[in-house]
JSON list of C-alpha atoms in Angstrom, two decimals:
[
{"chain": "A", "resi": 29, "resn": "GLY", "atom": "CA", "xyz": [127.86, 42.09, -107.12]},
{"chain": "A", "resi": 30, "resn": "ALA", "atom": "CA", "xyz": [126.09, 45.43, -107.40]},
{"chain": "A", "resi": 31, "resn": "PRO", "atom": "CA", "xyz": [125.15, 45.92, -103.73]},
{"chain": "A", "resi": 32, "resn": "ASN", "atom": "CA", "xyz": [128.81, 45.44, -102.77]},
{"chain": "A", "resi": 33, "resn": "VAL", "atom": "CA", "xyz": [130.52, 47.47, -105.53]},
{"chain": "A", "resi": 34, "resn": "SER", "atom": "CA", "xyz": [129.92, 50.99, -106.79]},
{"chain": "A", "resi": 35, "resn": "THR", "atom": "CA", "xyz": [131.43, 53.27, -109.40]},
{"chain": "A", "resi": 36, "resn": "ALA", "atom": "CA", "xyz": [128.74, 55.94, -108.93]},
{"chain": "A", "resi": 37, "resn": "ALA", "atom": "CA", "xyz": [130.24, 59.43, -108.78]},
{"chain": "A", "resi": 38, "resn": "ALA", "atom": "CA", "xyz": [128.37, 60.38, -105.58]},
{"chain": "A", "resi": 39, "resn": "VAL", "atom": "CA", "xyz": [129.54, 57.25, -103.76]},
{"chain": "A", "resi": 40, "resn": "ARG", "atom": "CA", "xyz": [133.12, 57.70, -104.96]},
{"chain": "A", "resi": 41, "resn": "GLU", "atom": "CA", "xyz": [133.10, 61.35, -103.84]},
{"chain": "A", "resi": 42, "resn": "GLN", "atom": "CA", "xyz": [131.70, 60.41, -100.43]},
{"chain": "A", "resi": 43, "resn": "HIS", "atom": "CA", "xyz": [134.63, 58.00, -100.01]},
{"chain": "A", "resi": 44, "resn": "GLY", "atom": "CA", "xyz": [137.24, 60.42, -101.41]},
{"chain": "A", "resi": 45, "resn": "HIS", "atom": "CA", "xyz": [137.51, 62.73, -98.41]},
{"chain": "A", "resi": 46, "resn": "ASP", "atom": "CA", "xyz": [137.30, 62.86, -94.66]},
{"chain": "A", "resi": 47, "resn": "GLU", "atom": "CA", "xyz": [136.91, 65.74, -92.19]},
{"chain": "A", "resi": 48, "resn": "SER", "atom": "CA", "xyz": [140.33, 67.15, -93.09]},
{"chain": "A", "resi": 49, "resn": "MET", "atom": "CA", "xyz": [141.01, 70.29, -95.11]},
{"chain": "A", "resi": 50, "resn": "HIS", "atom": "CA", "xyz": [142.30, 68.23, -98.05]},
{"chain": "A", "resi": 51, "resn": "PRO", "atom": "CA", "xyz": [140.28, 68.37, -101.28]},
{"chain": "A", "resi": 52, "resn": "CYS", "atom": "CA", "xyz": [138.30, 65.33, -102.37]},
{"chain": "A", "resi": 53, "resn": "ALA", "atom": "CA", "xyz": [140.30, 62.69, -104.25]},
{"chain": "A", "resi": 54, "resn": "PRO", "atom": "CA", "xyz": [137.80, 59.93, -105.07]},
{"chain": "A", "resi": 55, "resn": "PRO", "atom": "CA", "xyz": [138.75, 56.31, -105.72]},
{"chain": "A", "resi": 56, "resn": "ASP", "atom": "CA", "xyz": [137.93, 54.61, -109.01]},
{"chain": "A", "resi": 57, "resn": "VAL", "atom": "CA", "xyz": [135.62, 52.12, -107.29]},
{"chain": "A", "resi": 58, "resn": "VAL", "atom": "CA", "xyz": [134.22, 51.45, -103.81]},
{"chain": "A", "resi": 59, "resn": "VAL", "atom": "CA", "xyz": [133.77, 47.91, -102.50]},
{"chain": "A", "resi": 60, "resn": "TRP", "atom": "CA", "xyz": [132.13, 46.68, -99.30]},
{"chain": "A", "resi": 61, "resn": "PRO", "atom": "CA", "xyz": [133.74, 43.40, -98.24]},
{"chain": "A", "resi": 62, "resn": "GLN", "atom": "CA", "xyz": [131.88, 41.51, -95.53]},
{"chain": "A", "resi": 63, "resn": "ALA", "atom": "CA", "xyz": [134.42, 38.87, -94.51]},
{"chain": "A", "resi": 64, "resn": "VAL", "atom": "CA", "xyz": [138.16, 38.58, -94.00]},
{"chain": "A", "resi": 65, "resn": "GLY", "atom": "CA", "xyz": [138.42, 36.21, -96.97]},
{"chain": "A", "resi": 66, "resn": "GLN", "atom": "CA", "xyz": [136.89, 38.81, -99.27]},
{"chain": "A", "resi": 67, "resn": "VAL", "atom": "CA", "xyz": [139.37, 41.43, -98.07]},
{"chain": "A", "resi": 68, "resn": "GLN", "atom": "CA", "xyz": [142.22, 38.98, -98.71]},
{"chain": "A", "resi": 69, "resn": "GLU", "atom": "CA", "xyz": [141.01, 38.17, -102.23]},
{"chain": "A", "resi": 70, "resn": "LEU", "atom": "CA", "xyz": [140.48, 41.84, -103.11]},
{"chain": "A", "resi": 71, "resn": "ALA", "atom": "CA", "xyz": [143.87, 42.82, -101.69]},
{"chain": "A", "resi": 72, "resn": "ALA", "atom": "CA", "xyz": [145.60, 40.04, -103.63]},
{"chain": "A", "resi": 73, "resn": "LEU", "atom": "CA", "xyz": [143.89, 41.15, -106.85]},
{"chain": "A", "resi": 74, "resn": "CYS", "atom": "CA", "xyz": [144.85, 44.80, -106.27]},
{"chain": "A", "resi": 75, "resn": "HIS", "atom": "CA", "xyz": [148.42, 43.80, -105.49]},
{"chain": "A", "resi": 76, "resn": "ARG", "atom": "CA", "xyz": [148.68, 41.64, -108.63]},
{"chain": "A", "resi": 77, "resn": "CYS", "atom": "CA", "xyz": [147.29, 44.45, -110.80]},
{"chain": "A", "resi": 78, "resn": "ARG", "atom": "CA", "xyz": [149.28, 47.15, -108.96]},
{"chain": "A", "resi": 79, "resn": "VAL", "atom": "CA", "xyz": [146.11, 49.07, -108.05]},
{"chain": "A", "resi": 80, "resn": "PRO", "atom": "CA", "xyz": [146.14, 51.28, -104.94]},
{"chain": "A", "resi": 81, "resn": "MET", "atom": "CA", "xyz": [143.99, 50.20, -101.98]},
{"chain": "A", "resi": 82, "resn": "VAL", "atom": "CA", "xyz": [142.42, 52.74, -99.62]},
{"chain": "A", "resi": 83, "resn": "PRO", "atom": "CA", "xyz": [140.69, 51.57, -96.41]},
{"chain": "A", "resi": 84, "resn": "PHE", "atom": "CA", "xyz": [137.62, 53.54, -95.33]},
{"chain": "A", "resi": 85, "resn": "GLY", "atom": "CA", "xyz": [135.99, 53.42, -91.91]},
{"chain": "A", "resi": 86, "resn": "THR", "atom": "CA", "xyz": [133.60, 56.26, -91.12]},
{"chain": "A", "resi": 87, "resn": "GLY", "atom": "CA", "xyz": [135.29, 59.14, -92.92]},
{"chain": "A", "resi": 88, "resn": "THR", "atom": "CA", "xyz": [135.77, 61.12, -89.72]},
{"chain": "A", "resi": 89, "resn": "GLY", "atom": "CA", "xyz": [139.57, 61.25, -89.86]},
{"chain": "A", "resi": 90, "resn": "LEU", "atom": "CA", "xyz": [141.42, 64.53, -89.86]},
{"chain": "A", "resi": 91, "resn": "GLU", "atom": "CA", "xyz": [144.50, 63.48, -91.84]},
{"chain": "A", "resi": 92, "resn": "GLY", "atom": "CA", "xyz": [143.24, 62.93, -95.39]},
{"chain": "A", "resi": 93, "resn": "GLY", "atom": "CA", "xyz": [144.04, 59.23, -95.16]},
{"chain": "A", "resi": 94, "resn": "VAL", "atom": "CA", "xyz": [141.03, 58.19, -97.24]},
{"chain": "A", "resi": 95, "resn": "ASN", "atom": "CA", "xyz": [141.88, 60.47, -100.15]},
{"chain": "A", "resi": 96, "resn": "ALA", "atom": "CA", "xyz": [142.65, 58.27, -103.14]},
{"chain": "A", "resi": 97, "resn": "VAL", "atom": "CA", "xyz": [145.30, 60.57, -104.62]},
{"chain": "A", "resi": 98, "resn": "GLN", "atom": "CA", "xyz": [146.26, 57.92, -107.19]},
{"chain": "A", "resi": 99, "resn": "GLY", "atom": "CA", "xyz": [142.77, 56.48, -107.68]},
{"chain": "A", "resi": 100, "resn": "GLY", "atom": "CA", "xyz": [142.32, 52.82, -106.88]},
{"chain": "A", "resi": 101, "resn": "VAL", "atom": "CA", "xyz": [139.91, 50.73, -104.86]},
{"chain": "A", "resi": 102, "resn": "CYS", "atom": "CA", "xyz": [138.32, 51.98, -101.66]},
{"chain": "A", "resi": 103, "resn": "PHE", "atom": "CA", "xyz": [137.63, 49.20, -99.16]},
{"chain": "A", "resi": 104, "resn": "ASP", "atom": "CA", "xyz": [134.64, 50.41, -97.11]},
{"chain": "A", "resi": 105, "resn": "LEU", "atom": "CA", "xyz": [134.86, 48.19, -94.03]},
{"chain": "A", "resi": 106, "resn": "SER", "atom": "CA", "xyz": [131.62, 49.36, -92.39]},
{"chain": "A", "resi": 107, "resn": "ARG", "atom": "CA", "xyz": [129.81, 46.08, -93.08]},
{"chain": "A", "resi": 108, "resn": "MET", "atom": "CA", "xyz": [132.43, 44.14, -91.12]},
{"chain": "A", "resi": 109, "resn": "ALA", "atom": "CA", "xyz": [131.02, 45.17, -87.75]},
{"chain": "A", "resi": 110, "resn": "ALA", "atom": "CA", "xyz": [131.02, 42.07, -85.57]},
{"chain": "A", "resi": 111, "resn": "ILE", "atom": "CA", "xyz": [132.29, 42.06, -82.01]},
{"chain": "A", "resi": 112, "resn": "ALA", "atom": "CA", "xyz": [134.04, 38.70, -81.91]},
{"chain": "A", "resi": 113, "resn": "GLU", "atom": "CA", "xyz": [135.22, 38.35, -78.33]},
{"chain": "A", "resi": 114, "resn": "LEU", "atom": "CA", "xyz": [135.00, 40.25, -75.05]},
{"chain": "A", "resi": 115, "resn": "SER", "atom": "CA", "xyz": [137.17, 39.34, -72.07]},
{"chain": "A", "resi": 116, "resn": "LEU", "atom": "CA", "xyz": [136.16, 41.24, -68.96]},
{"chain": "A", "resi": 117, "resn": "GLU", "atom": "CA", "xyz": [139.00, 39.61, -67.03]},
{"chain": "A", "resi": 118, "resn": "ASP", "atom": "CA", "xyz": [141.78, 41.19, -69.10]},
{"chain": "A", "resi": 119, "resn": "PHE", "atom": "CA", "xyz": [139.83, 44.20, -70.40]},
{"chain": "A", "resi": 120, "resn": "SER", "atom": "CA", "xyz": [140.19, 43.21, -74.05]},
{"chain": "A", "resi": 121, "resn": "VAL", "atom": "CA", "xyz": [137.81, 43.00, -76.94]},
{"chain": "A", "resi": 122, "resn": "THR", "atom": "CA", "xyz": [138.35, 41.66, -80.45]},
{"chain": "A", "resi": 123, "resn": "VAL", "atom": "CA", "xyz": [136.38, 43.46, -83.16]},
{"chain": "A", "resi": 124, "resn": "GLU", "atom": "CA", "xyz": [136.09, 43.62, -86.92]},
{"chain": "A", "resi": 125, "resn": "PRO", "atom": "CA", "xyz": [137.27, 46.89, -88.52]},
{"chain": "A", "resi": 126, "resn": "GLY", "atom": "CA", "xyz": [133.77, 48.30, -89.04]},
{"chain": "A", "resi": 127, "resn": "VAL", "atom": "CA", "xyz": [132.92, 48.43, -85.33]},
{"chain": "A", "resi": 128, "resn": "THR", "atom": "CA", "xyz": [132.53, 52.05, -84.28]},
{"chain": "A", "resi": 129, "resn": "ARG", "atom": "CA", "xyz": [133.34, 53.41, -80.85]},
{"chain": "A", "resi": 130, "resn": "LYS", "atom": "CA", "xyz": [129.63, 54.10, -80.26]},
{"chain": "A", "resi": 131, "resn": "ALA", "atom": "CA", "xyz": [128.64, 50.55, -81.21]},
{"chain": "A", "resi": 132, "resn": "LEU", "atom": "CA", "xyz": [131.34, 49.11, -78.98]},
{"chain": "A", "resi": 133, "resn": "ASN", "atom": "CA", "xyz": [130.26, 51.24, -76.03]},
{"chain": "A", "resi": 134, "resn": "LYS", "atom": "CA", "xyz": [126.66, 50.14, -76.56]},
{"chain": "A", "resi": 135, "resn": "HIS", "atom": "CA", "xyz": [127.87, 46.52, -76.45]},
{"chain": "A", "resi": 136, "resn": "LEU", "atom": "CA", "xyz": [129.91, 47.24, -73.30]},
{"chain": "A", "resi": 137, "resn": "ARG", "atom": "CA", "xyz": [127.02, 48.95, -71.50]},
{"chain": "A", "resi": 138, "resn": "GLY", "atom": "CA", "xyz": [126.35, 47.21, -68.21]},
{"chain": "A", "resi": 139, "resn": "THR", "atom": "CA", "xyz": [129.83, 45.68, -67.94]},
{"chain": "A", "resi": 140, "resn": "GLY", "atom": "CA", "xyz": [131.45, 48.63, -66.19]},
{"chain": "A", "resi": 141, "resn": "LEU", "atom": "CA", "xyz": [133.78, 49.13, -69.15]},
{"chain": "A", "resi": 142, "resn": "TRP", "atom": "CA", "xyz": [133.82, 51.76, -71.89]},
{"chain": "A", "resi": 143, "resn": "PHE", "atom": "CA", "xyz": [136.02, 52.68, -74.83]},
{"chain": "A", "resi": 144, "resn": "PRO", "atom": "CA", "xyz": [136.99, 56.38, -74.73]},
{"chain": "A", "resi": 145, "resn": "VAL", "atom": "CA", "xyz": [138.08, 58.54, -77.65]},
{"chain": "A", "resi": 146, "resn": "GLY", "atom": "CA", "xyz": [141.81, 58.34, -78.35]},
{"chain": "A", "resi": 147, "resn": "THR", "atom": "CA", "xyz": [142.34, 54.86, -76.90]},
{"chain": "A", "resi": 148, "resn": "VAL", "atom": "CA", "xyz": [145.29, 52.96, -78.32]},
{"chain": "A", "resi": 149, "resn": "GLY", "atom": "CA", "xyz": [145.87, 49.23, -78.53]},
{"chain": "A", "resi": 150, "resn": "ILE", "atom": "CA", "xyz": [142.95, 48.29, -80.75]},
{"chain": "A", "resi": 151, "resn": "ARG", "atom": "CA", "xyz": [143.16, 44.69, -81.90]},
{"chain": "A", "resi": 152, "resn": "GLY", "atom": "CA", "xyz": [140.97, 43.64, -84.82]},
{"chain": "A", "resi": 153, "resn": "VAL", "atom": "CA", "xyz": [140.01, 40.22, -86.11]}
]
């Protein structure tokens, strides 16, 4: 419904660029899935209709990866921000794609662990 889908020009432009030098290339529509099942259904629909899919996190990338150069559907994953599992014993955490580094570090505060910039090996739900 309306709170989870937008075709507004300002919203599309916001999702059509990151911090890179590349010019804005907005998607045709922005959606905010909130569960894995919704992402699966949307991806299946896009695949069936041959519509490009562009994932969007925070828009802070430097590569132009969120630019929808062929239009399509932008999947803004920011509302999928649950921290599903933390294992202090093996230093692992399972998160949804909308979890930011700052939110994760806030969650980790007091455990003796932290998630620095540039860490590899992220495993999502």
